[in-house]
Every structure is written in C-alpha cells, then in structure tokens.
Coordinates of C-alpha atoms and ligand atoms in Angstrom, one line a residue:
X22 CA 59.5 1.1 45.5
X23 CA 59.3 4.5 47.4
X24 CA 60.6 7.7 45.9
X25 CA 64.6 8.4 45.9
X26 CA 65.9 10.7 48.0
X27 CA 67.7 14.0 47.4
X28 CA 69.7 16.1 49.9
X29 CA 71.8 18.8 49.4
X30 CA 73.1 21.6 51.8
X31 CA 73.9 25.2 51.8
X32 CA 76.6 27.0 53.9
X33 CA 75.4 30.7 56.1
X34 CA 78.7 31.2 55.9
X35 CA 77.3 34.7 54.4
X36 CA 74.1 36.0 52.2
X37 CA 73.4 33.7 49.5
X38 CA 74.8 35.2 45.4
X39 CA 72.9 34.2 41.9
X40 CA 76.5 31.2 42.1
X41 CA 74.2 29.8 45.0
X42 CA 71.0 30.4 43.0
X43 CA 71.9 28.9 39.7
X44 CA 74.2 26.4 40.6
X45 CA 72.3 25.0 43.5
X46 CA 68.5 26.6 44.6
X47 CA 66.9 27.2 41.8
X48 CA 67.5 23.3 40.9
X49 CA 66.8 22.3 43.9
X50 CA 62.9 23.6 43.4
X51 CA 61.5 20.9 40.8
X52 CA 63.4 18.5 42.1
X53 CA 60.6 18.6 45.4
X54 CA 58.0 17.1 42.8
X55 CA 59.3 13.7 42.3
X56 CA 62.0 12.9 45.3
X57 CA 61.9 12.7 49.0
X58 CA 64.4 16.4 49.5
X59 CA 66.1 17.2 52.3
X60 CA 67.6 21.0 52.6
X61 CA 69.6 22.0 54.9
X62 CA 71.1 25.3 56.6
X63 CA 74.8 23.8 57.5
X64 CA 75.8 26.1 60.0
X65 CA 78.2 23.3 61.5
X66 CA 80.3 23.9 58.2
X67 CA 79.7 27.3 57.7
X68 CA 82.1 27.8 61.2
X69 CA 85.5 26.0 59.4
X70 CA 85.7 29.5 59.0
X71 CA 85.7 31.9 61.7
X72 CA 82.0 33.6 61.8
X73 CA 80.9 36.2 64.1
X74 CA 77.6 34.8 66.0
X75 CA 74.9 37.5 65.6
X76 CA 76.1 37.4 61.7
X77 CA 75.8 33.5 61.6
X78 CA 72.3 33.7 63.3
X79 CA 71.1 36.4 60.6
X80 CA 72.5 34.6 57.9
X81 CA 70.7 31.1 59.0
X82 CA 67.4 32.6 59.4
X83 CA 67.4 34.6 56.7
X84 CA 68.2 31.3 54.6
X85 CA 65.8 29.5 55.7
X86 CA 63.1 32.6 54.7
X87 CA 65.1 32.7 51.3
X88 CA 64.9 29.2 50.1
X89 CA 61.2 29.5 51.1
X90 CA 61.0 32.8 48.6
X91 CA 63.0 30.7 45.7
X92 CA 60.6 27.7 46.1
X93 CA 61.4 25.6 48.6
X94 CA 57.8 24.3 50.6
X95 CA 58.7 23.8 53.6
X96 CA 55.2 20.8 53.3
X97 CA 56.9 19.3 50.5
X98 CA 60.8 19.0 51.6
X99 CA 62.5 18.6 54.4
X100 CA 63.7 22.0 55.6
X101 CA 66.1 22.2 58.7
X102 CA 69.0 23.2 60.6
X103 CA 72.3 21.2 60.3
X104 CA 73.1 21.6 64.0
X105 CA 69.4 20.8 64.7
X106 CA 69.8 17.2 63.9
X107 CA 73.1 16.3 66.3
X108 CA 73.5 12.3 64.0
X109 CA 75.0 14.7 61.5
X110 CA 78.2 14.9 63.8
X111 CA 77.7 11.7 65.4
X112 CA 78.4 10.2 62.1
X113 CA 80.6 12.2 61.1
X114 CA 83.3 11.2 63.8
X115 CA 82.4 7.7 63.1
X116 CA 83.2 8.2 59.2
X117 CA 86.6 9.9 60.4
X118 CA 87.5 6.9 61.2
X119 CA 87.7 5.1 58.2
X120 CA 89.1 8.5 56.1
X121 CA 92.0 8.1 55.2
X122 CA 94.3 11.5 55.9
X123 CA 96.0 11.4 52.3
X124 CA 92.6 11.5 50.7
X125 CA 91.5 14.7 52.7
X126 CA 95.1 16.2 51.6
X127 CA 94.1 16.3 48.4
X128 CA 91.0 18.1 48.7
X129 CA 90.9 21.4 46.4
X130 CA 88.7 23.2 48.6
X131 CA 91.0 22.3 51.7
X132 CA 93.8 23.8 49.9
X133 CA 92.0 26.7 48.6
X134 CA 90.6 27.7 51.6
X135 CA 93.6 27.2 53.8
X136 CA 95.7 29.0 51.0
X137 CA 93.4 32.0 51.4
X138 CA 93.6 32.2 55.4
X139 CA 96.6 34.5 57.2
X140 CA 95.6 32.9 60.9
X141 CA 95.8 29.4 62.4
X142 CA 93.9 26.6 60.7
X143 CA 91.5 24.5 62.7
X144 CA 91.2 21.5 62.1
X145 CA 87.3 21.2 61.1
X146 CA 88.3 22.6 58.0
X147 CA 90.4 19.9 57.2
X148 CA 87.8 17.2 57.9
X149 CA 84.7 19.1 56.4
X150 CA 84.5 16.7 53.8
X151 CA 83.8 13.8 56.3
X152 CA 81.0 16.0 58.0
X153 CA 79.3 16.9 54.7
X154 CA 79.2 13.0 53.7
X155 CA 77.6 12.2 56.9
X156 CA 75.2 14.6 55.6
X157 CA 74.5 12.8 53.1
X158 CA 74.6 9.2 54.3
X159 CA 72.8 9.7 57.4
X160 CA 69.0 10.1 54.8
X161 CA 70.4 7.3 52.8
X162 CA 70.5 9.7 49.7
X163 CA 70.3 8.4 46.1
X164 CA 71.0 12.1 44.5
X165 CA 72.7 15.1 45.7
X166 CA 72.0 18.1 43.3
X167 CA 75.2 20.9 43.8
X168 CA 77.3 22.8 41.8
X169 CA 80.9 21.7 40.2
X170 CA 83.0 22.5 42.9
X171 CA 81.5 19.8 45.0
X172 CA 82.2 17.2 43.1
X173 CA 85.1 15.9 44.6
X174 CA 83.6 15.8 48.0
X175 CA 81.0 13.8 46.5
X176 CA 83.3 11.2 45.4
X177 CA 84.4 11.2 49.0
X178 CA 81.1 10.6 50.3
X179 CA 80.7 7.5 47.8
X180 CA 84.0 5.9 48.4
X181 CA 83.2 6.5 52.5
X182 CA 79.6 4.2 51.8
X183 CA 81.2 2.1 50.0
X184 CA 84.0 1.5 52.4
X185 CA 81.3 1.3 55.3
X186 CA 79.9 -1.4 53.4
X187 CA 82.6 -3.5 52.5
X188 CA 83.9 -3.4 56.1
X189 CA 81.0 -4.5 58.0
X190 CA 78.2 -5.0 55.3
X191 CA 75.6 -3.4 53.3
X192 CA 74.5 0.0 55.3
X193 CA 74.6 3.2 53.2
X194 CA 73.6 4.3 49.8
X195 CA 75.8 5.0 47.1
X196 CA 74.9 8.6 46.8
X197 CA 75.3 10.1 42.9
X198 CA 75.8 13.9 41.8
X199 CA 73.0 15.7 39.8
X200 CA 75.1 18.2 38.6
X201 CA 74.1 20.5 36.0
X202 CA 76.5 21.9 32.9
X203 CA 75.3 25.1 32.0
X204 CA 74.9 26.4 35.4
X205 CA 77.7 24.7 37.2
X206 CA 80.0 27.2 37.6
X207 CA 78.9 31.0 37.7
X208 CA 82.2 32.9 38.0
X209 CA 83.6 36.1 40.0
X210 CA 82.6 39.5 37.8
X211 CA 86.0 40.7 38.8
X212 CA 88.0 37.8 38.3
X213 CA 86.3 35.2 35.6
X214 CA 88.9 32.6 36.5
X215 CA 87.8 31.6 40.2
X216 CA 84.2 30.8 40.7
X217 CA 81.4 33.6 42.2
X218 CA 82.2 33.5 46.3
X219 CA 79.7 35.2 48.8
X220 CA 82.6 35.3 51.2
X221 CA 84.8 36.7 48.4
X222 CA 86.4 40.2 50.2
X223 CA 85.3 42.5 46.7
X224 CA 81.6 42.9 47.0
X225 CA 81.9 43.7 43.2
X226 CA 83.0 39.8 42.2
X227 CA 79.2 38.6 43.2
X228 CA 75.6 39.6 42.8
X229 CA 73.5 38.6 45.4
X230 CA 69.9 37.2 45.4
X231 CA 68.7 39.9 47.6
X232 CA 71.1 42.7 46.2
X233 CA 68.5 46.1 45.0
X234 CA 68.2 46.9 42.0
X235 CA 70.9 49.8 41.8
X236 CA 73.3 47.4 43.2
X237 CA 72.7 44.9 40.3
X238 CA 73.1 47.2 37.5
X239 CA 76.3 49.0 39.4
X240 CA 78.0 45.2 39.4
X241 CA 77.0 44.4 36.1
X242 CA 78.7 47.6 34.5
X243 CA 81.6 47.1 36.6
X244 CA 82.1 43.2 35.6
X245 CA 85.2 42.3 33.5
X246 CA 85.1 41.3 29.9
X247 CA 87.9 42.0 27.1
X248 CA 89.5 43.9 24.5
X249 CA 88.0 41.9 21.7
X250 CA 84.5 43.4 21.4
X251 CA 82.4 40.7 20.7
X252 CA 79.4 38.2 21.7
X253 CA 81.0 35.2 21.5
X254 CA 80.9 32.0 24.1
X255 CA 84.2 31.2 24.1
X256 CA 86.9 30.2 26.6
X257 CA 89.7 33.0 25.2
X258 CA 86.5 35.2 26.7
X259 CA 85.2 33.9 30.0
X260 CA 84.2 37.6 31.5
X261 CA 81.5 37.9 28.3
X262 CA 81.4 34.0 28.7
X263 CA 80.0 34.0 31.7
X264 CA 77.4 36.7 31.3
X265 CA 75.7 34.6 28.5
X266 CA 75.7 31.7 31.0
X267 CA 73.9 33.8 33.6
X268 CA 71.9 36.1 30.9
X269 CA 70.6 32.3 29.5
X270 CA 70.1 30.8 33.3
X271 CA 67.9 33.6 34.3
X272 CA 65.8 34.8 30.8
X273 CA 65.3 30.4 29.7
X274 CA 67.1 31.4 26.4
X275 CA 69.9 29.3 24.8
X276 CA 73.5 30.7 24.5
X277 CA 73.2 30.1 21.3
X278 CA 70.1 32.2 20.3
X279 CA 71.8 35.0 23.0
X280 CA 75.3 34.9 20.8
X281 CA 73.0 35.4 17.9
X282 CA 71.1 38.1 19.2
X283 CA 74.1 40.3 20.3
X284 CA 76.1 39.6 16.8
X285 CA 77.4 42.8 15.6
X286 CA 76.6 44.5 18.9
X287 CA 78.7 45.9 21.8
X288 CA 78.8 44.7 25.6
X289 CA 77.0 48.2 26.3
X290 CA 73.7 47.0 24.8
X291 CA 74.3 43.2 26.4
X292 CA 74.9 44.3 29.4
X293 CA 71.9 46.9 29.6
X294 CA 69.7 44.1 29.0
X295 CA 71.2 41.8 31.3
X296 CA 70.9 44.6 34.1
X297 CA 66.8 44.0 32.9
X298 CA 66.7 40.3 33.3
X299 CA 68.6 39.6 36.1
X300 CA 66.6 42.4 38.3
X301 CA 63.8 41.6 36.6
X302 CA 64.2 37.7 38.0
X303 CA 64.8 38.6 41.5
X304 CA 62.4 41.1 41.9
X305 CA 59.6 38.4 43.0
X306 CA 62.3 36.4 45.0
X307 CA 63.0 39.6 47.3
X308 CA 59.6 40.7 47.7
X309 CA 58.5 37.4 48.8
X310 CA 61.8 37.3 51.4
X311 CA 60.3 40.2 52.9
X312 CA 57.1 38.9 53.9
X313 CA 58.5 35.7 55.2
X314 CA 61.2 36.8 57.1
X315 CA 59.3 39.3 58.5
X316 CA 56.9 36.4 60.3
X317 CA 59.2 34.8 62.7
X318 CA 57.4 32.7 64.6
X319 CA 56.4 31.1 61.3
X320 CA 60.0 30.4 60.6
X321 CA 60.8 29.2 63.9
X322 CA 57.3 26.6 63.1
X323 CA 59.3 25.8 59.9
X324 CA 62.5 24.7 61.1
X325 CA 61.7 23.2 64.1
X326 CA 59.2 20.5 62.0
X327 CA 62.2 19.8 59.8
X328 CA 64.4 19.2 63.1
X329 CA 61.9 16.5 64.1
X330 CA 61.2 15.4 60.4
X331 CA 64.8 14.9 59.6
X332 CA 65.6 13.4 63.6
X333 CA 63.4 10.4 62.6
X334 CA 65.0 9.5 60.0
X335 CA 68.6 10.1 61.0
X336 CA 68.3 8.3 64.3
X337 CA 67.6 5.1 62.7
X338 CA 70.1 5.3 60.2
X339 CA 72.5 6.0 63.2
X340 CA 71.3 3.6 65.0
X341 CA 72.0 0.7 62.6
X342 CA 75.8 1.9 62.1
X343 CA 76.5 2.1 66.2
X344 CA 75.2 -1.5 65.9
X345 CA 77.2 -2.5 63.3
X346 CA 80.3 -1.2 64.8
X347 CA 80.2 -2.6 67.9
X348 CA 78.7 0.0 70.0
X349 CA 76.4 -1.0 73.1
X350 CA 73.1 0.1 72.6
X351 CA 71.3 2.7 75.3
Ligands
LIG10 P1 81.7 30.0 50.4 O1 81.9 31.1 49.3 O2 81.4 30.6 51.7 O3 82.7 29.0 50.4 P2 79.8 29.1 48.5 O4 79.3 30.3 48.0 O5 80.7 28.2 47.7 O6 80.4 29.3 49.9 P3 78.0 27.0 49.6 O7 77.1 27.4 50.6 O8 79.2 26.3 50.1 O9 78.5 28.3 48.9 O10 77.3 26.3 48.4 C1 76.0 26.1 48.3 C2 75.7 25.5 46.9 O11 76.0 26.5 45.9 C3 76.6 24.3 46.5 O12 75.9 23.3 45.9 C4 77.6 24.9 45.6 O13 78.1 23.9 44.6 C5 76.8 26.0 44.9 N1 77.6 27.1 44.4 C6 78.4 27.9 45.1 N2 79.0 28.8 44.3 C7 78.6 28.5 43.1 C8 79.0 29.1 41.8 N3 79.8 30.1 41.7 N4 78.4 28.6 40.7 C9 77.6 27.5 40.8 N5 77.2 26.9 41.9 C10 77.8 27.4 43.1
LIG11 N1 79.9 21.5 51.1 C1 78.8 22.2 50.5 C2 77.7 22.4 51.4 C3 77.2 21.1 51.9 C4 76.5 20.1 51.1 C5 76.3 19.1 52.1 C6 76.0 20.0 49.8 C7 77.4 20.6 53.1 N2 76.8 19.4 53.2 C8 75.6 17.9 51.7 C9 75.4 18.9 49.5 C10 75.2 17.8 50.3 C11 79.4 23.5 49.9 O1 80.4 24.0 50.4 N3 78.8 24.0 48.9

C-alpha cells in the first residue's frame, strides 16, 4: 500500500522558541523521507487568543520561511496555511457535534489558558481541540509527530474517529502520536516547572530560533538552576535538568556522556559551552531565514501550491462525511 501520512501543525500565535524546534520541527524534517507530511501554519487557532493582525501576518509568513530554513521542502511536504484550506472548519463544526462538552472541560490546555487570561473568554478556545482534530482527520492521518503537551488532544482526535465511525461507519483514520521522550518537553529558563512558551510574558523564560547570538548567551546565564552545584539529570534539579536535555538535543550527545563530562565542574563552564552549541546550531537556521524570507513572491508560490495540494485531498475527505451525515450534495 501507499505511504502513511503525517500531519502536524504549528500555532503564529508568536515567533517560534528551541520548545517549538526540539519538540516539534526538527522532527518533523526526516520524517518527509518516508511519509506523505502535511504542515501547517494554524492561524485559525493561533486567534483563541486575541492577536493583533499585522503581528499575526508577520508571524505566518515568517513561519512558513522558517520551517523552510529548518528543513521543511516545500516539494517534498505539504506546506500550507490553516485558513487556506476552509474543510478544516467545515469539519470541525461537524465534529462539534458529536463532542461531548464534559470531555472539552477537562482539557489541561483549556484550563491553563483560560486560567492565565484577565478578559472575557471566547468560546473558540474552548472548542480548539475539535478544530485541531479536524486537522487531522480531514488527511486521514496515520501519525501526528508533536510534543507532550498535545497528547491529550490527540486522544480527543482518536476517540472523535472512532466515534465517527461507529455512528455511521468506517470514515476516518485512527490517528497515533509520535511523540518523542527526550525532547518532549523543553521547559521555561525562568521557571523549570511549566513548559518553554513563545507567548510567555518574560522574554527571559524562552530562547528563540531566530534570537542573535548575544541574546542567547544573555538567556542562558540568566536561566534558573540550584543551590546544589552539580551536573546531575535529576528531577530534585530540573533548571540544570533541562539544560542537559537541550545541550544533548542540539550537540547529538547523550545525557549521559554530558553528566559525565561536566562531573566535578560548575554550571559556569556548562553553561559557556551551551551558549557555543546552541548558537552554534542556529546560526545556519537564521542565515538561511534571511534569504528566504527575503523572496516573497517565492513564499507566496510556496503556500499557495500547498493550499491547492492540501484542498484536493481535504475536499474529498469532506465530501464523503457530508454524505454520510445526511447532507445534500451541491
Ligand atoms: P503557545 O505558547 O502560543 O501556546 P506553543 O509554544 O505551545 O504555543 P504551538 O504552536 O502550539 O506552540 O506548538 C507547536 C508544536 O511545538 C507542538 O507540537 C508542541 O507540542 C510543540 N511544543 C511547544 N512547546 C514545546 C516545548 N516547550 N517543548 C517541546 N515541544 C513543544
Ligand atoms: N494544537 C497544537 C497545534 C496544532 C496541531 C494540529 C498539532 C493545531 N492543529 C494538528 C498537530 C496536529 C498546539 O497547540 N501545539
């Protein structure tokens, strides 16, 4: 049979941090070898949150270009704009339909998020769940690689198929997660207990992919460890615990020749050689930005042949569930 088909998503809800990169990106590049990818700029979620327009236009855009600078081949995926492809909402109001309201109570990011927020809550926020599993269902996708805090939306999106299913007949694939341990959860520099945020208000808690280089050292001597002075991987020490996770994601080394290599030594050293690898692994990245999001009629070439790539697909998918659920065809 044909090759299996990955889709995963990423929010301009702001400009993309190394939490974005390891967790998600980066993963997403070898993955373009062996499956059928779709990638997509969700700019229908990123506005559960209030977003200014110029700043959500400069975000998307400059998304696209950077996924193109991390590896992302626009010939070999499927590259395109949420909002571009309108069966993504279609499907999602159908799949409200069969949501039940306790199971979107219960949704951590739901009650994060509206924790976090002083002003009125809209109600997309609440249902973003439903609108990332029509995402998902709408390609008829077999993996979905993200980071850990999307797990229970996943789960959503499989018990929505297999709901689908079971209520009219067999439409939708069973998506699975590809979620990776070492890298799943990057965590704030200021605060190692909730996970690395680009919309996070301290600039200080995240590193970003495009961030210069004096801005990467400055973060990295400011980030959080502890009073007990040494290289370990341990949970009583998740500030130094999650440098080794981002020292190993970026240099290839395993924690466990880093802890070795630090034994004895202080976080001055560790952290002077982090400063090295992490610069010295986004250098490429944001010179390559640059170039490509400097050309924008090549962008605008880019995203407008995923639109109609991602369309063709979608439409039939859509088609089939209207059918199904007792809707007239055109
Ligand atoms: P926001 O902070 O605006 O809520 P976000 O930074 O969580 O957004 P998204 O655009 O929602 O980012 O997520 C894109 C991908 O990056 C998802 O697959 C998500 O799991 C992953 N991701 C986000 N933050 C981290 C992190 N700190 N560590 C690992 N993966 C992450
Ligand atoms: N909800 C995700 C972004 C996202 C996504 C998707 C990821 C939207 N739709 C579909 C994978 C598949 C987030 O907040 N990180």
């Amino acid at each position: 049979m044909g090759k299996k088909t990955v889709f995963s998503g990423v929010q301009p809800s702001g400009a993309l941090t190394i939490g974005n990169y390891i967790g998600a990106i980066k993963r997403w590049v070898p993955l373009q070898e062996k499956y059928d990818c779709y990638y997509s700029i969700v700019d229908q979620h990123a506005i559960t949150v209030p977003q200014e327009a110029k700043d959500l236009r400069k975000n998307t855009l400059d998304i696209i270009a950077l996924l193109m600078a991390c590896g992302i081949d626009p010939k070999k995926s499927t590259l395109f704009i949420q909002s571009h492809v309108t069966e993504h909402a279609e499907l999602a109001w159908v799949l409200n339909s069969i949501t039940y309201m306790g199971q979107l109570n219960r949704m951590t990011q739901f009650k994060d998020k509206s924790k976090r927020s002083d002003e009125n809550l809209n109600a997309a926020l609440f249902t973003y769940p439903v609108l990332m599993a029509a995402d998902i269902l709408l390609y008829k996708t077999d993996l979905v690689p993200v980071g850990d805090d999307q797990k229970q939306h996943l789960e959503l999106a499989r018990d929505l198929a297999e709901r689908f299913n079971s209520r009219y007949s067999d439409t939708f694939t069973v998506p699975e997660p590809l979620i990776d341990k070492s890298g799943a959860r990057i965590m704030s520099l200021q605060d190692p207990t909730v996970k690395m945020s680009k919309s996070d208000s301290d600039e200080n808690a995240y590193i970003l992919i495009l961030d210069d280089e004096a801005a990467i050292k400055r973060k990295i001597k400011r980030a959080v460890t502890d009073s007990v002075g040494e290289i370990a991987y341990s949970d009583d020490q998740p500030g130094i615990k999650n440098l080794i996770n981002i020292y190993s994601n970026f240099s290839g080394d395993t924690v466990e020749d880093i802890v070795q290599r630090y034994k004895g030594r202080g976080y001055g050293d560790f952290k002077k050689d982090l400063e090295e690898v992490v610069v010295e692994a986004l250098r490429p990245i944001r010179e390559s930005f640059e170039e490509i999001r400097s050309d924008k009629s090549y962008l605008e070439e880019v995203y407008r042949e995923g639109a109609k790539e991602a369309s063709y697909s979608a439409m039939k998918v859509l088609r089939k569930v209207h059918k199904k659920i007792g809707f007239i065809p055109r």
